[in-house]
mmCIF file of C-alpha atoms in Angstrom:
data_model
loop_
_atom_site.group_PDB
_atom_site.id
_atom_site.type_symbol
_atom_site.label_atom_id
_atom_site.label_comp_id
_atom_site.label_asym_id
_atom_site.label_seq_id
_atom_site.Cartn_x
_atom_site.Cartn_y
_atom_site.Cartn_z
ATOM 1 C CA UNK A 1 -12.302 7.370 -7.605
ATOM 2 C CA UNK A 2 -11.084 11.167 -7.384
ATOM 3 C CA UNK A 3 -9.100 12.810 -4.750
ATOM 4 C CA UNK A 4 -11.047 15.509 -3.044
ATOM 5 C CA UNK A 5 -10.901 17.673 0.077
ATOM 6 C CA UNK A 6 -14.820 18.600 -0.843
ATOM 7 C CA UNK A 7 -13.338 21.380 -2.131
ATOM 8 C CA UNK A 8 -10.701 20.859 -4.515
ATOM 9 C CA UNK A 9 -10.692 17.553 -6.910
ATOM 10 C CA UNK A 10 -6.732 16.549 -6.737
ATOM 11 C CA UNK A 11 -7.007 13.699 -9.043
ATOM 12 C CA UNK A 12 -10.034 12.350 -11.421
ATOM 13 C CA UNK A 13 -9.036 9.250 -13.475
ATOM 14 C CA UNK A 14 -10.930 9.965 -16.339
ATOM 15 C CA UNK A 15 -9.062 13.535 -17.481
ATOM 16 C CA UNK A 16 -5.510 11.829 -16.198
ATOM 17 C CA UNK A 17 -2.815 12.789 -18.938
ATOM 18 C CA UNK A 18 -1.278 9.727 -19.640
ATOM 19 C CA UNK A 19 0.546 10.558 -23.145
ATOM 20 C CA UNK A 20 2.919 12.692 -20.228
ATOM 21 C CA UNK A 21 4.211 9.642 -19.063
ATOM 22 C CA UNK A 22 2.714 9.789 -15.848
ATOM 23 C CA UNK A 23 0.651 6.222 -14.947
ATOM 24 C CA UNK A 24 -2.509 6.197 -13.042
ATOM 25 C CA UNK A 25 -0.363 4.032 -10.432
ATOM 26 C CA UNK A 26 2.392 6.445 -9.704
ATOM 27 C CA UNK A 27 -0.432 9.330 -9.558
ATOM 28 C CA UNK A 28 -2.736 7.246 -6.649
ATOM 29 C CA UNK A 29 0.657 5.955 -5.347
ATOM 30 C CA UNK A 30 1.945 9.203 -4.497
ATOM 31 C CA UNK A 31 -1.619 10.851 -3.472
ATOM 32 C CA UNK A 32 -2.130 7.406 -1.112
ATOM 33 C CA UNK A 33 1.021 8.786 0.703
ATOM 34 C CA UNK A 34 -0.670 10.746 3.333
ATOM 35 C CA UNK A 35 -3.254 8.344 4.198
ATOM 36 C CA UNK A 36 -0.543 5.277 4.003
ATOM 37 C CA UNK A 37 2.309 6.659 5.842
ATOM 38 C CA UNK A 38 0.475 6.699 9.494
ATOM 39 C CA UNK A 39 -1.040 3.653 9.288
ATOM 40 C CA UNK A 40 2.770 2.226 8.354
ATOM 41 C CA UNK A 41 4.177 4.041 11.229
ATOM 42 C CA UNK A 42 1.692 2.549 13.997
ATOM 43 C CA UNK A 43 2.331 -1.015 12.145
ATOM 44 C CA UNK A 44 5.933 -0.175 12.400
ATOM 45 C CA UNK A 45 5.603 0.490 15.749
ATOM 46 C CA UNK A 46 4.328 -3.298 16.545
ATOM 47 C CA UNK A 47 6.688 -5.626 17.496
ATOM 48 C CA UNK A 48 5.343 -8.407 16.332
ATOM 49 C CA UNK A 49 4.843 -7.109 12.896
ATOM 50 C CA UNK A 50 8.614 -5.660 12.815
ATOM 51 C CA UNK A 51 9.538 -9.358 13.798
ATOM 52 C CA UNK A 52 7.731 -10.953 10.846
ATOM 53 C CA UNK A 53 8.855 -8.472 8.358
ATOM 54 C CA UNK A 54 12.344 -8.758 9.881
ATOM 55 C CA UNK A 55 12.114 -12.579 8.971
ATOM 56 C CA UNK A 56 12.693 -12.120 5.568
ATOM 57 C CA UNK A 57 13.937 -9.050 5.022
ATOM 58 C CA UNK A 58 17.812 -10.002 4.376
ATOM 59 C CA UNK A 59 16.901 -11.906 1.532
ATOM 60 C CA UNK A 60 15.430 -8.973 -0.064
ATOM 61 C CA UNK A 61 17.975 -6.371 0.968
ATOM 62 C CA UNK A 62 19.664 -5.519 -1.858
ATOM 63 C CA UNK A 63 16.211 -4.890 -4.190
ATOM 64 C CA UNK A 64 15.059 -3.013 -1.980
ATOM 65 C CA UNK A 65 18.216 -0.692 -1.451
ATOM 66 C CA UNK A 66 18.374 -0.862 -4.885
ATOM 67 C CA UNK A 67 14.959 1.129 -4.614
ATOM 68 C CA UNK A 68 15.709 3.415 -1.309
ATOM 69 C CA UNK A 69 13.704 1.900 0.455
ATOM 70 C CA UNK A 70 16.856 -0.107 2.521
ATOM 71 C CA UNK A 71 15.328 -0.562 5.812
ATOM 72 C CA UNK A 72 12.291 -2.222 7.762
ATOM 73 C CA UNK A 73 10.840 1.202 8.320
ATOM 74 C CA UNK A 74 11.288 2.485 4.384
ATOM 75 C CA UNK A 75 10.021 -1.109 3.794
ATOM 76 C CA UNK A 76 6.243 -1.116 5.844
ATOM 77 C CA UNK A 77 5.333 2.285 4.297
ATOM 78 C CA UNK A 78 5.967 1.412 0.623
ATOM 79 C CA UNK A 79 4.164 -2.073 1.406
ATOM 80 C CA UNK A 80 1.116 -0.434 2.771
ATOM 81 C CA UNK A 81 0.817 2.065 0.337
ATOM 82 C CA UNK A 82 1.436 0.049 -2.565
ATOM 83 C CA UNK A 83 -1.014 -1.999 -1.253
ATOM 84 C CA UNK A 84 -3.329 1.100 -0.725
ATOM 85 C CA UNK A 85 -2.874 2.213 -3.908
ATOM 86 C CA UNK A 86 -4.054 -0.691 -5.778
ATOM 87 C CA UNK A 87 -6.610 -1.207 -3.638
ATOM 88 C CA UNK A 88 -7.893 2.123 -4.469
ATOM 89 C CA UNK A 89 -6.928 1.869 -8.509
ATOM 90 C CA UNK A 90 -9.614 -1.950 -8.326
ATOM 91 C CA UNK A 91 -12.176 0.234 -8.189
ATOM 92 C CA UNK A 92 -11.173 1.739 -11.906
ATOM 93 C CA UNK A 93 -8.782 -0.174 -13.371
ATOM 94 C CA UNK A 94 -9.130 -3.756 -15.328
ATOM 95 C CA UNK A 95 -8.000 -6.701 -13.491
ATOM 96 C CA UNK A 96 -5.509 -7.325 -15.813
ATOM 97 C CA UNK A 97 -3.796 -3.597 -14.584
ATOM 98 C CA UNK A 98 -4.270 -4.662 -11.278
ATOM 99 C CA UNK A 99 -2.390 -7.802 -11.211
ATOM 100 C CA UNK A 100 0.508 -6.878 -13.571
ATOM 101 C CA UNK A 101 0.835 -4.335 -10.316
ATOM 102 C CA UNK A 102 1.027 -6.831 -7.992
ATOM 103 C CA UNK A 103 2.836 -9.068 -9.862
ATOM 104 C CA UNK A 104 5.357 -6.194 -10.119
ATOM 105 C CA UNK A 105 5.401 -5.128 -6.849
ATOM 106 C CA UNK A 106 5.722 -8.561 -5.648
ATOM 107 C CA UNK A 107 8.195 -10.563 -7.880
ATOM 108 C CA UNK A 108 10.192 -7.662 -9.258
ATOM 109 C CA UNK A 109 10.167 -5.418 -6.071
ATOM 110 C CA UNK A 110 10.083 -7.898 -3.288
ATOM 111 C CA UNK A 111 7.152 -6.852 -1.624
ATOM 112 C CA UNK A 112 6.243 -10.348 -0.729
ATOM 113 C CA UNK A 113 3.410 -9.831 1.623
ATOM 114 C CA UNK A 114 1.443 -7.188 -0.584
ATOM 115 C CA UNK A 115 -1.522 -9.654 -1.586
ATOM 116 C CA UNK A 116 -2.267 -10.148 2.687
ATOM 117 C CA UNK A 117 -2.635 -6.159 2.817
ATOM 118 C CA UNK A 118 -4.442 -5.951 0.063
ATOM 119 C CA UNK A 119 -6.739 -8.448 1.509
ATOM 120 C CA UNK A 120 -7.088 -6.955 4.538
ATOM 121 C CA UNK A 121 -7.768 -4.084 2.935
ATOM 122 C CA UNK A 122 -10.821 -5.279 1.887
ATOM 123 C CA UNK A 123 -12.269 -5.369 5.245
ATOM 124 C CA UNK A 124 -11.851 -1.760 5.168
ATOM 125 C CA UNK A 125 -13.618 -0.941 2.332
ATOM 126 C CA UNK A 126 -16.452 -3.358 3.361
ATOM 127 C CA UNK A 127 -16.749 -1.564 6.707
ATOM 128 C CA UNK A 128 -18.078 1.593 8.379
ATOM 129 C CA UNK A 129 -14.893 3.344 8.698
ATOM 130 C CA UNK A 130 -14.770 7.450 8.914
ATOM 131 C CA UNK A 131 -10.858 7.180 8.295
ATOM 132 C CA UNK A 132 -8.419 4.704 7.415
ATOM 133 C CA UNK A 133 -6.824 5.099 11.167
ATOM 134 C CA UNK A 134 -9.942 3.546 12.605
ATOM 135 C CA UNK A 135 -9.409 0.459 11.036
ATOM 136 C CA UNK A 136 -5.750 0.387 12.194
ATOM 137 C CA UNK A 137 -6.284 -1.944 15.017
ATOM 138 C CA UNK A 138 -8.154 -4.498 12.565
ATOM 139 C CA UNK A 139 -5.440 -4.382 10.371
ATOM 140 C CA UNK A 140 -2.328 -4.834 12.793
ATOM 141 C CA UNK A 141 -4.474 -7.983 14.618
ATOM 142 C CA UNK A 142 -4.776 -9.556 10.771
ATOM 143 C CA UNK A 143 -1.505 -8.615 9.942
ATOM 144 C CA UNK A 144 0.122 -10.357 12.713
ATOM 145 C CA UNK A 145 -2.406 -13.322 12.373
ATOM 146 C CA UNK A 146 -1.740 -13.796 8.563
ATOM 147 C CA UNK A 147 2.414 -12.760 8.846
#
């Protein structure tokens, strides 16, 4: 998948220079940003969503610190947009890639609800969407039903 505005490409897998150390996840992860972030603000924004994150978040406090990301708020947009970002690197990358990523993100990094989102995901990428937002709703109302 490449990262276009229909005018510039940003990103195109197949001429990504890997021998510089960069990995295809840490390229889509920081190009999902901007599409991620305001989806993890609204779902931020949700009580009930805060609530269930809140649960569990003390027991994976010091991780996450560990990573800056020391907060509920820090928390929802790296969960959604790692979640993003492998959802958008399944449609390249060998399933093997794909679940050492979310075997990383959720055993080493504590993201223990990444496999729901990237479920849910799926209904967006199944449906008629024009933008991520417009799926928003869907995905707080299965968030809060799967949390």
């Amino acid at each position: 998948m490449s990262f276009t505005d229909g005018e510039n490409v940003y990103f195109e897998p197949k001429f990504c220079a890997l021998n510089y150390g960069l990995s295809i996840n840490l390229i889509v992860h920081e190009l999902s940003h901007p599409n991620s972030n305001p989806l993890a603000i609204k779902l931020y924004e949700n009580p009930n969503i805060y609530t269930a994150i809140e649960k569990n978040f003390s027991d994976k406090i010091e991780i996450q610190q560990s990573m800056g990301y020391g907060n509920i708020y820090t928390y929802i947009i790296e969960l959604i947009n790692r979640a993003n970002t492998i959802s958008i690197m399944q449609q390249f990358c060998s399933e093997s890639e794909i679940q050492n990523c979310i075997n990383y993100d959720k055993n080493t990094c504590r993201f223990d609800e990444i496999e729901i989102v990237i479920e849910i995901l799926e209904n967006y990428k199944k449906g008629s969407y024009n933008n991520i937002m417009e799926f928003e709703p869907e995905l707080e109302r299965l968030l809060i039903e799967k949390l």
